Amino acid sequence: MSHPIDIPLRQARRLIARAIDKAAHVGVRGAFAVVGGSGALVSASRMDRGGAGGVERARSKAWISATQQIPSTEHHQRMATLPAPLAAGFVACSPEANFPGAGGMPIYDGSVVVGGLSASGATIGPFVDIPGIDRRMLIVDGKPANSEDLIVLWTLGLPYKGQHGDDEKRWVDAFGALPDEPGIGYENPPPSSQPEHEWALGIADAAIAEAVAREMRIAVAVVDSRGEPIQQDTMDGAPSAAPFVAEAVAASAAMFQRPSAEIDSRLTSVLPFHVLTVAGGLPLRDDDRFVGGLGIAGPDSDVCEQIAAAVAGR
């Protein structure tokens, strides 16, 4: 029997690392998400100063391209042709497609779609009028490009083809004339420095190592003080519910600055996103300042809290 195949975590991490280096090279900031062919989140990362909401938007577009097995721009165009009740019904049945924007691309293993990659965030997008940007970075083979599509397509090793339309018009509006040089948009980038993201990545790595030592499979989320994800990872074979739970307990711990199991559940209804008040989430400190939260999910909640404590206490 053939079941949907998800891109392995290690491969998803490599793609996101490439995307981050390319984004830093271009001079933009945001977030990246890889969703598996089954629709489960595999990995997501936010660059330093990448902006709130970027991970969720990237995750939605990645989900669309992974599960519908087409570039998310094609899905967007299809939805635009439907009567409003049908488009709303699609999102009601598939709530992870709540941001049906362009820019997500399917990831193939041979002829099989095993995932989707997308980007969003503070300055990553289809626009070119970005303060301080070197316009040569937004030229590919002599033609205008936008940062979002350039980064995603370069990361996947695909030729540039704008997914948002109007690249030429945006370029002329920003710079006054079309480019007259080949550009450097597809040049290989140097390694970038992202101190906050590297901190979150180190915590996620430590949690995964702790889970491996216990012969368990987990999802891990590291969020900032407002509960916005900085790093999310799902180990190969972990329960598909785990990334949702890990993010929710991490957000609880971060925003209330206490272990998720100690929070009065009556207080969570006012928050802008999902949180949980079960064990598995712990706040993270930098000296005497609360800076975020760590969430673990997959095994029993008491075991998840043990894994989180082993990592947060280091």
PDB file of C-alpha atoms in Angstrom:
ATOM      1  CA  MET A   1       0.000   0.000   0.000  1.00  0.00           C
ATOM      2  CA  SER A   2       1.305   3.465  -0.906  1.00  0.00           C
ATOM      3  CA  HIS A   3       0.935   6.255   1.674  1.00  0.00           C
ATOM      4  CA  PRO A   4       1.801   9.973   1.316  1.00  0.00           C
ATOM      5  CA  ILE A   5       5.502  10.619   1.772  1.00  0.00           C
ATOM      6  CA  ASP A   6       6.839  13.544   3.784  1.00  0.00           C
ATOM      7  CA  ILE A   7      10.184  15.150   3.075  1.00  0.00           C
ATOM      8  CA  PRO A   8      12.629  14.140   5.859  1.00  0.00           C
ATOM      9  CA  LEU A   9      13.402  16.733   8.544  1.00  0.00           C
ATOM     10  CA  ARG A  10      17.096  16.813   7.669  1.00  0.00           C
ATOM     11  CA  GLN A  11      16.334  17.679   4.044  1.00  0.00           C
ATOM     12  CA  ALA A  12      13.743  20.284   5.032  1.00  0.00           C
ATOM     13  CA  ARG A  13      16.257  21.912   7.368  1.00  0.00           C
ATOM     14  CA  ARG A  14      18.824  22.078   4.546  1.00  0.00           C
ATOM     15  CA  LEU A  15      16.363  23.818   2.243  1.00  0.00           C
ATOM     16  CA  ILE A  16      15.456  26.386   4.888  1.00  0.00           C
ATOM     17  CA  ALA A  17      19.133  27.049   5.652  1.00  0.00           C
ATOM     18  CA  ARG A  18      19.715  27.730   1.941  1.00  0.00           C
ATOM     19  CA  ALA A  19      16.717  30.045   1.849  1.00  0.00           C
ATOM     20  CA  ILE A  20      17.887  32.006   4.892  1.00  0.00           C
ATOM     21  CA  ASP A  21      21.362  32.524   3.442  1.00  0.00           C
ATOM     22  CA  LYS A  22      19.860  33.646   0.138  1.00  0.00           C
ATOM     23  CA  ALA A  23      17.424  36.033   1.814  1.00  0.00           C
ATOM     24  CA  ALA A  24      20.239  37.618   3.823  1.00  0.00           C
ATOM     25  CA  HIS A  25      22.295  37.919   0.630  1.00  0.00           C
ATOM     26  CA  VAL A  26      19.446  39.666  -1.188  1.00  0.00           C
ATOM     27  CA  GLY A  27      18.895  41.933   1.827  1.00  0.00           C
ATOM     28  CA  VAL A  28      15.436  40.897   3.012  1.00  0.00           C
ATOM     29  CA  ARG A  29      14.030  39.272   6.173  1.00  0.00           C
ATOM     30  CA  GLY A  30      11.204  36.870   6.829  1.00  0.00           C
ATOM     31  CA  ALA A  31      10.288  33.272   7.559  1.00  0.00           C
ATOM     32  CA  PHE A  32      10.267  29.941   5.736  1.00  0.00           C
ATOM     33  CA  ALA A  33       8.202  26.797   6.152  1.00  0.00           C
ATOM     34  CA  VAL A  34       8.387  23.273   4.770  1.00  0.00           C
ATOM     35  CA  VAL A  35       5.236  21.158   4.977  1.00  0.00           C
ATOM     36  CA  GLY A  36       5.270  17.464   4.111  1.00  0.00           C
ATOM     37  CA  GLY A  37       3.230  15.801   1.400  1.00  0.00           C
ATOM     38  CA  SER A  38       0.772  14.595   4.049  1.00  0.00           C
ATOM     39  CA  GLY A  39       0.138  18.196   5.142  1.00  0.00           C
ATOM     40  CA  ALA A  40       2.113  17.898   8.391  1.00  0.00           C
ATOM     41  CA  LEU A  41       4.591  20.631   9.296  1.00  0.00           C
ATOM     42  CA  VAL A  42       8.183  19.403   8.987  1.00  0.00           C
ATOM     43  CA  SER A  43      10.205  22.539   9.758  1.00  0.00           C
ATOM     44  CA  ALA A  44       9.849  26.323   9.940  1.00  0.00           C
ATOM     45  CA  SER A  45      12.313  29.092  10.731  1.00  0.00           C
ATOM     46  CA  ARG A  46      12.120  32.841  11.245  1.00  0.00           C
ATOM     47  CA  MET A  47      15.091  35.039  10.457  1.00  0.00           C
ATOM     48  CA  ASP A  48      16.201  37.691  12.942  1.00  0.00           C
ATOM     49  CA  ARG A  49      13.814  40.666  12.754  1.00  0.00           C
ATOM     50  CA  GLY A  50      11.708  38.565  10.398  1.00  0.00           C
ATOM     51  CA  GLY A  51       8.399  39.990  11.611  1.00  0.00           C
ATOM     52  CA  ALA A  52       5.341  38.553  13.320  1.00  0.00           C
ATOM     53  CA  GLY A  53       2.977  36.335  11.371  1.00  0.00           C
ATOM     54  CA  GLY A  54       5.494  35.301   8.734  1.00  0.00           C
ATOM     55  CA  VAL A  55       5.754  31.674   9.831  1.00  0.00           C
ATOM     56  CA  GLU A  56       1.973  31.200   9.756  1.00  0.00           C
ATOM     57  CA  ARG A  57       1.601  32.746   6.302  1.00  0.00           C
ATOM     58  CA  ALA A  58       4.520  30.739   4.927  1.00  0.00           C
ATOM     59  CA  ARG A  59       3.144  27.585   6.493  1.00  0.00           C
ATOM     60  CA  SER A  60      -0.255  28.089   4.850  1.00  0.00           C
ATOM     61  CA  LYS A  61       1.205  28.561   1.374  1.00  0.00           C
ATOM     62  CA  ALA A  62       3.545  25.606   1.872  1.00  0.00           C
ATOM     63  CA  TRP A  63       0.570  23.470   2.950  1.00  0.00           C
ATOM     64  CA  ILE A  64      -1.306  24.420  -0.217  1.00  0.00           C
ATOM     65  CA  SER A  65       1.585  23.625  -2.538  1.00  0.00           C
ATOM     66  CA  ALA A  66       2.328  20.325  -0.734  1.00  0.00           C
ATOM     67  CA  THR A  67      -1.200  18.956  -0.477  1.00  0.00           C
ATOM     68  CA  GLN A  68      -2.701  20.344  -3.693  1.00  0.00           C
ATOM     69  CA  GLN A  69       0.580  19.464  -5.451  1.00  0.00           C
ATOM     70  CA  ILE A  70       0.739  22.700  -7.432  1.00  0.00           C
ATOM     71  CA  PRO A  71       2.348  26.123  -6.991  1.00  0.00           C
ATOM     72  CA  SER A  72       0.187  28.069  -4.585  1.00  0.00           C
ATOM     73  CA  THR A  73      -0.302  30.781  -7.211  1.00  0.00           C
ATOM     74  CA  GLU A  74      -2.263  28.268  -9.298  1.00  0.00           C
ATOM     75  CA  HIS A  75      -4.438  27.502  -6.288  1.00  0.00           C
ATOM     76  CA  HIS A  76      -4.935  31.227  -5.724  1.00  0.00           C
ATOM     77  CA  GLN A  77      -6.029  31.708  -9.336  1.00  0.00           C
ATOM     78  CA  ARG A  78      -8.432  28.774  -9.086  1.00  0.00           C
ATOM     79  CA  MET A  79      -9.993  30.111  -5.896  1.00  0.00           C
ATOM     80  CA  ALA A  80     -10.464  33.520  -7.540  1.00  0.00           C
ATOM     81  CA  THR A  81     -12.673  31.943 -10.220  1.00  0.00           C
ATOM     82  CA  LEU A  82     -14.989  30.245  -7.727  1.00  0.00           C
ATOM     83  CA  PRO A  83     -18.170  31.715  -6.240  1.00  0.00           C
ATOM     84  CA  ALA A  84     -17.438  33.107  -2.790  1.00  0.00           C
ATOM     85  CA  PRO A  85     -19.330  30.352  -0.914  1.00  0.00           C
ATOM     86  CA  LEU A  86     -17.242  27.648  -2.583  1.00  0.00           C
ATOM     87  CA  ALA A  87     -13.948  29.425  -1.836  1.00  0.00           C
ATOM     88  CA  ALA A  88     -15.038  29.908   1.774  1.00  0.00           C
ATOM     89  CA  GLY A  89     -16.065  26.260   1.928  1.00  0.00           C
ATOM     90  CA  PHE A  90     -12.615  25.154   0.803  1.00  0.00           C
ATOM     91  CA  VAL A  91     -10.999  27.031   3.680  1.00  0.00           C
ATOM     92  CA  ALA A  92     -13.627  25.737   6.116  1.00  0.00           C
ATOM     93  CA  CYS A  93     -12.764  22.173   5.093  1.00  0.00           C
ATOM     94  CA  SER A  94      -9.028  22.895   4.860  1.00  0.00           C
ATOM     95  CA  PRO A  95      -8.327  25.570   7.490  1.00  0.00           C
ATOM     96  CA  GLU A  96      -4.572  25.449   6.980  1.00  0.00           C
ATOM     97  CA  ALA A  97      -5.185  27.010   3.558  1.00  0.00           C
ATOM     98  CA  ASN A  98      -6.402  30.220   5.192  1.00  0.00           C
ATOM     99  CA  PHE A  99      -3.717  32.338   3.462  1.00  0.00           C
ATOM    100  CA  PRO A 100      -4.021  31.343  -0.217  1.00  0.00           C
ATOM    101  CA  GLY A 101      -1.259  33.609  -1.470  1.00  0.00           C
ATOM    102  CA  ALA A 102       1.179  33.049  -4.310  1.00  0.00           C
ATOM    103  CA  GLY A 103       4.777  31.919  -3.828  1.00  0.00           C
ATOM    104  CA  GLY A 104       4.543  28.401  -2.371  1.00  0.00           C
ATOM    105  CA  MET A 105       6.153  25.677  -4.462  1.00  0.00           C
ATOM    106  CA  PRO A 106       5.840  21.883  -4.329  1.00  0.00           C
ATOM    107  CA  ILE A 107       8.953  19.832  -3.532  1.00  0.00           C
ATOM    108  CA  TYR A 108       9.468  16.744  -5.649  1.00  0.00           C
ATOM    109  CA  ASP A 109      11.269  13.464  -5.109  1.00  0.00           C
ATOM    110  CA  GLY A 110      11.346  12.242  -8.681  1.00  0.00           C
ATOM    111  CA  SER A 111       7.738  12.551  -9.843  1.00  0.00           C
ATOM    112  CA  VAL A 112       6.243  12.468  -6.326  1.00  0.00           C
ATOM    113  CA  VAL A 113       5.400  15.601  -4.338  1.00  0.00           C
ATOM    114  CA  VAL A 114       6.872  15.134  -0.860  1.00  0.00           C
ATOM    115  CA  GLY A 115       6.411  18.649   0.474  1.00  0.00           C
ATOM    116  CA  GLY A 116       5.995  22.341  -0.126  1.00  0.00           C
ATOM    117  CA  LEU A 117       8.254  25.349   0.544  1.00  0.00           C
ATOM    118  CA  SER A 118       7.151  28.915   1.030  1.00  0.00           C
ATOM    119  CA  ALA A 119       8.295  32.255   2.429  1.00  0.00           C
ATOM    120  CA  SER A 120       6.712  35.325   3.984  1.00  0.00           C
ATOM    121  CA  GLY A 121       7.594  37.993   6.503  1.00  0.00           C
ATOM    122  CA  ALA A 122       8.733  41.498   7.211  1.00  0.00           C
ATOM    123  CA  THR A 123      10.403  42.417   3.901  1.00  0.00           C
ATOM    124  CA  ILE A 124      10.140  39.195   1.878  1.00  0.00           C
ATOM    125  CA  GLY A 125       7.402  39.612  -0.687  1.00  0.00           C
ATOM    126  CA  PRO A 126       6.584  40.320  -4.316  1.00  0.00           C
ATOM    127  CA  PHE A 127       7.606  43.972  -4.134  1.00  0.00           C
ATOM    128  CA  VAL A 128      10.939  45.479  -5.169  1.00  0.00           C
ATOM    129  CA  ASP A 129      10.824  48.914  -3.516  1.00  0.00           C
ATOM    130  CA  ILE A 130      12.744  47.716  -0.458  1.00  0.00           C
ATOM    131  CA  PRO A 131      14.775  50.400   1.370  1.00  0.00           C
ATOM    132  CA  GLY A 132      18.510  49.961   0.861  1.00  0.00           C
ATOM    133  CA  ILE A 133      18.264  47.004  -1.524  1.00  0.00           C
ATOM    134  CA  ASP A 134      20.860  46.552  -4.256  1.00  0.00           C
ATOM    135  CA  ARG A 135      18.646  46.313  -7.322  1.00  0.00           C
ATOM    136  CA  ARG A 136      21.122  43.976  -9.021  1.00  0.00           C
ATOM    137  CA  MET A 137      19.991  41.353  -6.521  1.00  0.00           C
ATOM    138  CA  LEU A 138      16.543  41.478  -8.078  1.00  0.00           C
ATOM    139  CA  ILE A 139      17.692  40.769 -11.622  1.00  0.00           C
ATOM    140  CA  VAL A 140      17.937  37.218 -12.995  1.00  0.00           C
ATOM    141  CA  ASP A 141      19.270  36.685 -16.509  1.00  0.00           C
ATOM    142  CA  GLY A 142      18.635  40.321 -17.337  1.00  0.00           C
ATOM    143  CA  LYS A 143      14.991  40.232 -16.255  1.00  0.00           C
ATOM    144  CA  PRO A 144      13.328  41.797 -13.195  1.00  0.00           C
ATOM    145  CA  ALA A 145      12.533  39.528 -10.263  1.00  0.00           C
ATOM    146  CA  ASN A 146      10.918  39.829  -6.847  1.00  0.00           C
ATOM    147  CA  SER A 147      12.604  38.695  -3.659  1.00  0.00           C
ATOM    148  CA  GLU A 148      10.047  36.099  -2.527  1.00  0.00           C
ATOM    149  CA  ASP A 149       9.914  34.102  -5.746  1.00  0.00           C
ATOM    150  CA  LEU A 150      13.647  34.488  -6.326  1.00  0.00           C
ATOM    151  CA  ILE A 151      14.548  33.009  -2.921  1.00  0.00           C
ATOM    152  CA  VAL A 152      12.124  30.073  -3.078  1.00  0.00           C
ATOM    153  CA  LEU A 153      12.935  29.123  -6.681  1.00  0.00           C
ATOM    154  CA  TRP A 154      16.702  29.499  -6.188  1.00  0.00           C
ATOM    155  CA  THR A 155      16.515  27.376  -3.037  1.00  0.00           C
ATOM    156  CA  LEU A 156      14.781  24.576  -4.962  1.00  0.00           C
ATOM    157  CA  GLY A 157      17.213  24.828  -7.875  1.00  0.00           C
ATOM    158  CA  LEU A 158      14.485  25.976 -10.277  1.00  0.00           C
ATOM    159  CA  PRO A 159      14.757  28.639 -12.987  1.00  0.00           C
ATOM    160  CA  TYR A 160      13.194  31.958 -12.133  1.00  0.00           C
ATOM    161  CA  LYS A 161       9.547  32.381 -13.098  1.00  0.00           C
ATOM    162  CA  GLY A 162       7.602  35.056 -11.250  1.00  0.00           C
ATOM    163  CA  GLN A 163       4.634  33.680  -9.313  1.00  0.00           C
ATOM    164  CA  HIS A 164       3.034  36.998  -8.398  1.00  0.00           C
ATOM    165  CA  GLY A 165       2.734  38.689 -11.807  1.00  0.00           C
ATOM    166  CA  ASP A 166       3.646  42.283 -12.675  1.00  0.00           C
ATOM    167  CA  ASP A 167       7.400  41.928 -12.018  1.00  0.00           C
ATOM    168  CA  GLU A 168       8.097  44.374 -14.849  1.00  0.00           C
ATOM    169  CA  LYS A 169       5.551  46.934 -13.657  1.00  0.00           C
ATOM    170  CA  ARG A 170       6.792  46.801 -10.070  1.00  0.00           C
ATOM    171  CA  TRP A 171      10.357  47.209 -11.292  1.00  0.00           C
ATOM    172  CA  VAL A 172       9.539  50.250 -13.458  1.00  0.00           C
ATOM    173  CA  ASP A 173       7.498  51.813 -10.659  1.00  0.00           C
ATOM    174  CA  ALA A 174      10.432  51.397  -8.252  1.00  0.00           C
ATOM    175  CA  PHE A 175      13.436  52.118 -10.461  1.00  0.00           C
ATOM    176  CA  GLY A 176      12.084  54.010 -13.461  1.00  0.00           C
ATOM    177  CA  ALA A 177      13.264  51.637 -16.191  1.00  0.00           C
ATOM    178  CA  LEU A 178      13.771  47.936 -16.821  1.00  0.00           C
ATOM    179  CA  PRO A 179      17.191  46.472 -15.972  1.00  0.00           C
ATOM    180  CA  ASP A 180      19.966  46.743 -18.563  1.00  0.00           C
ATOM    181  CA  GLU A 181      22.374  44.166 -17.046  1.00  0.00           C
ATOM    182  CA  PRO A 182      22.318  40.418 -16.325  1.00  0.00           C
ATOM    183  CA  GLY A 183      22.078  40.940 -12.550  1.00  0.00           C
ATOM    184  CA  ILE A 184      23.373  38.895  -9.627  1.00  0.00           C
ATOM    185  CA  GLY A 185      20.130  37.525  -8.200  1.00  0.00           C
ATOM    186  CA  TYR A 186      21.049  33.863  -8.693  1.00  0.00           C
ATOM    187  CA  GLU A 187      24.624  34.105  -7.426  1.00  0.00           C
ATOM    188  CA  ASN A 188      25.463  31.760  -4.535  1.00  0.00           C
ATOM    189  CA  PRO A 189      25.259  33.544  -1.165  1.00  0.00           C
ATOM    190  CA  PRO A 190      27.795  33.526   1.652  1.00  0.00           C
ATOM    191  CA  PRO A 191      26.778  32.057   5.027  1.00  0.00           C
ATOM    192  CA  SER A 192      24.619  34.473   7.001  1.00  0.00           C
ATOM    193  CA  SER A 193      24.608  35.322  10.700  1.00  0.00           C
ATOM    194  CA  GLN A 194      21.254  35.090  12.501  1.00  0.00           C
ATOM    195  CA  PRO A 195      22.001  35.099  16.254  1.00  0.00           C
ATOM    196  CA  GLU A 196      18.408  34.768  17.518  1.00  0.00           C
ATOM    197  CA  HIS A 197      17.541  32.065  15.010  1.00  0.00           C
ATOM    198  CA  GLU A 198      20.758  30.185  15.760  1.00  0.00           C
ATOM    199  CA  TRP A 199      19.877  30.329  19.469  1.00  0.00           C
ATOM    200  CA  ALA A 200      16.433  28.842  18.753  1.00  0.00           C
ATOM    201  CA  LEU A 201      17.915  26.245  16.410  1.00  0.00           C
ATOM    202  CA  GLY A 202      20.349  25.171  19.123  1.00  0.00           C
ATOM    203  CA  ILE A 203      17.489  24.680  21.587  1.00  0.00           C
ATOM    204  CA  ALA A 204      15.527  22.649  19.037  1.00  0.00           C
ATOM    205  CA  ASP A 205      18.598  20.525  18.304  1.00  0.00           C
ATOM    206  CA  ALA A 206      19.089  19.867  22.025  1.00  0.00           C
ATOM    207  CA  ALA A 207      15.450  18.814  22.401  1.00  0.00           C
ATOM    208  CA  ILE A 208      15.706  16.440  19.454  1.00  0.00           C
ATOM    209  CA  ALA A 209      18.932  14.960  20.854  1.00  0.00           C
ATOM    210  CA  GLU A 210      17.217  14.435  24.223  1.00  0.00           C
ATOM    211  CA  ALA A 211      14.302  12.711  22.498  1.00  0.00           C
ATOM    212  CA  VAL A 212      16.651  10.467  20.500  1.00  0.00           C
ATOM    213  CA  ALA A 213      18.412   9.476  23.719  1.00  0.00           C
ATOM    214  CA  ARG A 214      15.007   8.485  25.143  1.00  0.00           C
ATOM    215  CA  GLU A 215      14.067   6.675  21.894  1.00  0.00           C
ATOM    216  CA  MET A 216      11.096   8.982  21.341  1.00  0.00           C
ATOM    217  CA  ARG A 217       9.848  11.073  18.444  1.00  0.00           C
ATOM    218  CA  ILE A 218       8.779  14.625  19.141  1.00  0.00           C
ATOM    219  CA  ALA A 219       7.870  17.959  17.672  1.00  0.00           C
ATOM    220  CA  VAL A 220       9.578  20.998  19.156  1.00  0.00           C
ATOM    221  CA  ALA A 221       8.697  24.696  19.013  1.00  0.00           C
ATOM    222  CA  VAL A 222      10.771  27.657  20.140  1.00  0.00           C
ATOM    223  CA  VAL A 223       8.817  30.917  20.239  1.00  0.00           C
ATOM    224  CA  ASP A 224       9.550  34.516  21.146  1.00  0.00           C
ATOM    225  CA  SER A 225       8.094  36.369  24.126  1.00  0.00           C
ATOM    226  CA  ARG A 226       4.822  37.004  22.302  1.00  0.00           C
ATOM    227  CA  GLY A 227       4.460  33.352  21.311  1.00  0.00           C
ATOM    228  CA  GLU A 228       5.492  33.813  17.670  1.00  0.00           C
ATOM    229  CA  PRO A 229       7.474  30.831  16.320  1.00  0.00           C
ATOM    230  CA  ILE A 230      11.190  31.229  15.681  1.00  0.00           C
ATOM    231  CA  GLN A 231      11.945  27.543  15.082  1.00  0.00           C
ATOM    232  CA  GLN A 232       9.674  24.528  14.675  1.00  0.00           C
ATOM    233  CA  ASP A 233      10.694  20.962  13.860  1.00  0.00           C
ATOM    234  CA  THR A 234       8.921  17.638  13.659  1.00  0.00           C
ATOM    235  CA  MET A 235      11.028  14.504  13.893  1.00  0.00           C
ATOM    236  CA  ASP A 236      10.444  11.895  11.190  1.00  0.00           C
ATOM    237  CA  GLY A 237       7.644   9.613  12.350  1.00  0.00           C
ATOM    238  CA  ALA A 238       6.365  11.871  15.148  1.00  0.00           C
ATOM    239  CA  PRO A 239       2.568  12.142  15.594  1.00  0.00           C
ATOM    240  CA  SER A 240       1.052  14.609  13.142  1.00  0.00           C
ATOM    241  CA  ALA A 241      -0.678  16.401  16.046  1.00  0.00           C
ATOM    242  CA  ALA A 242       2.653  17.087  17.726  1.00  0.00           C
ATOM    243  CA  PRO A 243       3.682  20.321  15.931  1.00  0.00           C
ATOM    244  CA  PHE A 244       0.331  21.960  16.773  1.00  0.00           C
ATOM    245  CA  VAL A 245       0.581  20.963  20.433  1.00  0.00           C
ATOM    246  CA  ALA A 246       4.254  21.943  20.740  1.00  0.00           C
ATOM    247  CA  GLU A 247       3.559  25.417  19.369  1.00  0.00           C
ATOM    248  CA  ALA A 248       0.519  25.880  21.614  1.00  0.00           C
ATOM    249  CA  VAL A 249       2.280  24.934  24.870  1.00  0.00           C
ATOM    250  CA  ALA A 250       5.360  26.971  23.906  1.00  0.00           C
ATOM    251  CA  ALA A 251       3.171  30.036  23.299  1.00  0.00           C
ATOM    252  CA  SER A 252       1.417  29.542  26.647  1.00  0.00           C
ATOM    253  CA  ALA A 253       4.701  29.359  28.527  1.00  0.00           C
ATOM    254  CA  ALA A 254       6.153  32.358  26.711  1.00  0.00           C
ATOM    255  CA  MET A 255       3.210  34.708  27.098  1.00  0.00           C
ATOM    256  CA  PHE A 256       2.411  33.840  30.706  1.00  0.00           C
ATOM    257  CA  GLN A 257       6.080  33.400  31.685  1.00  0.00           C
ATOM    258  CA  ARG A 258       5.406  30.157  33.535  1.00  0.00           C
ATOM    259  CA  PRO A 259       5.130  26.448  32.728  1.00  0.00           C
ATOM    260  CA  SER A 260       2.149  25.754  30.502  1.00  0.00           C
ATOM    261  CA  ALA A 261       0.638  23.276  32.985  1.00  0.00           C
ATOM    262  CA  GLU A 262       0.455  25.991  35.666  1.00  0.00           C
ATOM    263  CA  ILE A 263      -1.680  28.435  33.652  1.00  0.00           C
ATOM    264  CA  ASP A 264      -5.353  28.983  34.419  1.00  0.00           C
ATOM    265  CA  SER A 265      -7.105  27.882  31.219  1.00  0.00           C
ATOM    266  CA  ARG A 266      -9.792  30.535  31.724  1.00  0.00           C
ATOM    267  CA  LEU A 267      -7.245  33.211  30.841  1.00  0.00           C
ATOM    268  CA  THR A 268      -6.399  31.839  27.399  1.00  0.00           C
ATOM    269  CA  SER A 269      -9.599  32.825  25.610  1.00  0.00           C
ATOM    270  CA  VAL A 270      -8.389  36.399  25.106  1.00  0.00           C
ATOM    271  CA  LEU A 271      -5.202  35.410  23.273  1.00  0.00           C
ATOM    272  CA  PRO A 272      -4.840  35.914  19.500  1.00  0.00           C
ATOM    273  CA  PHE A 273      -3.816  32.323  18.703  1.00  0.00           C
ATOM    274  CA  HIS A 274      -4.110  28.780  19.988  1.00  0.00           C
ATOM    275  CA  VAL A 275      -2.528  27.946  23.331  1.00  0.00           C
ATOM    276  CA  LEU A 276      -2.753  24.929  25.622  1.00  0.00           C
ATOM    277  CA  THR A 277      -2.449  24.595  29.392  1.00  0.00           C
ATOM    278  CA  VAL A 278      -1.115  21.041  29.535  1.00  0.00           C
ATOM    279  CA  ALA A 279       2.439  20.042  30.422  1.00  0.00           C
ATOM    280  CA  GLY A 280       5.195  20.355  27.849  1.00  0.00           C
ATOM    281  CA  GLY A 281       5.820  24.099  27.643  1.00  0.00           C
ATOM    282  CA  LEU A 282       8.413  26.035  29.640  1.00  0.00           C
ATOM    283  CA  PRO A 283       9.453  29.702  29.529  1.00  0.00           C
ATOM    284  CA  LEU A 284      12.933  30.598  28.327  1.00  0.00           C
ATOM    285  CA  ARG A 285      15.155  33.211  29.970  1.00  0.00           C
ATOM    286  CA  ASP A 286      18.186  35.228  29.016  1.00  0.00           C
ATOM    287  CA  ASP A 287      19.710  35.938  32.423  1.00  0.00           C
ATOM    288  CA  ASP A 288      16.802  37.519  34.349  1.00  0.00           C
ATOM    289  CA  ARG A 289      14.664  38.388  31.298  1.00  0.00           C
ATOM    290  CA  PHE A 290      11.955  36.185  29.789  1.00  0.00           C
ATOM    291  CA  VAL A 291      12.642  35.907  26.052  1.00  0.00           C
ATOM    292  CA  GLY A 292      10.438  33.075  24.817  1.00  0.00           C
ATOM    293  CA  GLY A 293       9.059  29.618  25.312  1.00  0.00           C
ATOM    294  CA  LEU A 294       9.916  26.013  24.517  1.00  0.00           C
ATOM    295  CA  GLY A 295       7.258  23.461  23.669  1.00  0.00           C
ATOM    296  CA  ILE A 296       7.586  19.690  23.290  1.00  0.00           C
ATOM    297  CA  ALA A 297       4.864  17.315  22.101  1.00  0.00           C
ATOM    298  CA  GLY A 298       4.479  13.740  20.901  1.00  0.00           C
ATOM    299  CA  PRO A 299       4.946  11.461  23.928  1.00  0.00           C
ATOM    300  CA  ASP A 300       2.902  11.695  27.139  1.00  0.00           C
ATOM    301  CA  SER A 301       2.777  15.258  28.434  1.00  0.00           C
ATOM    302  CA  ASP A 302       4.778  14.514  31.589  1.00  0.00           C
ATOM    303  CA  VAL A 303       7.589  13.083  29.449  1.00  0.00           C
ATOM    304  CA  CYS A 304       7.408  16.143  27.196  1.00  0.00           C
ATOM    305  CA  GLU A 305       7.891  18.373  30.235  1.00  0.00           C
ATOM    306  CA  GLN A 306      10.886  16.299  31.303  1.00  0.00           C
ATOM    307  CA  ILE A 307      12.475  16.770  27.880  1.00  0.00           C
ATOM    308  CA  ALA A 308      11.733  20.508  27.948  1.00  0.00           C
ATOM    309  CA  ALA A 309      13.177  20.828  31.456  1.00  0.00           C
ATOM    310  CA  ALA A 310      16.340  18.972  30.459  1.00  0.00           C
ATOM    311  CA  VAL A 311      16.873  21.450  27.629  1.00  0.00           C
ATOM    312  CA  ALA A 312      15.685  24.689  29.244  1.00  0.00           C
ATOM    313  CA  GLY A 313      17.840  24.024  32.303  1.00  0.00           C
ATOM    314  CA  ARG A 314      21.094  23.898  30.344  1.00  0.00           C
TER     315      ARG A 314
END
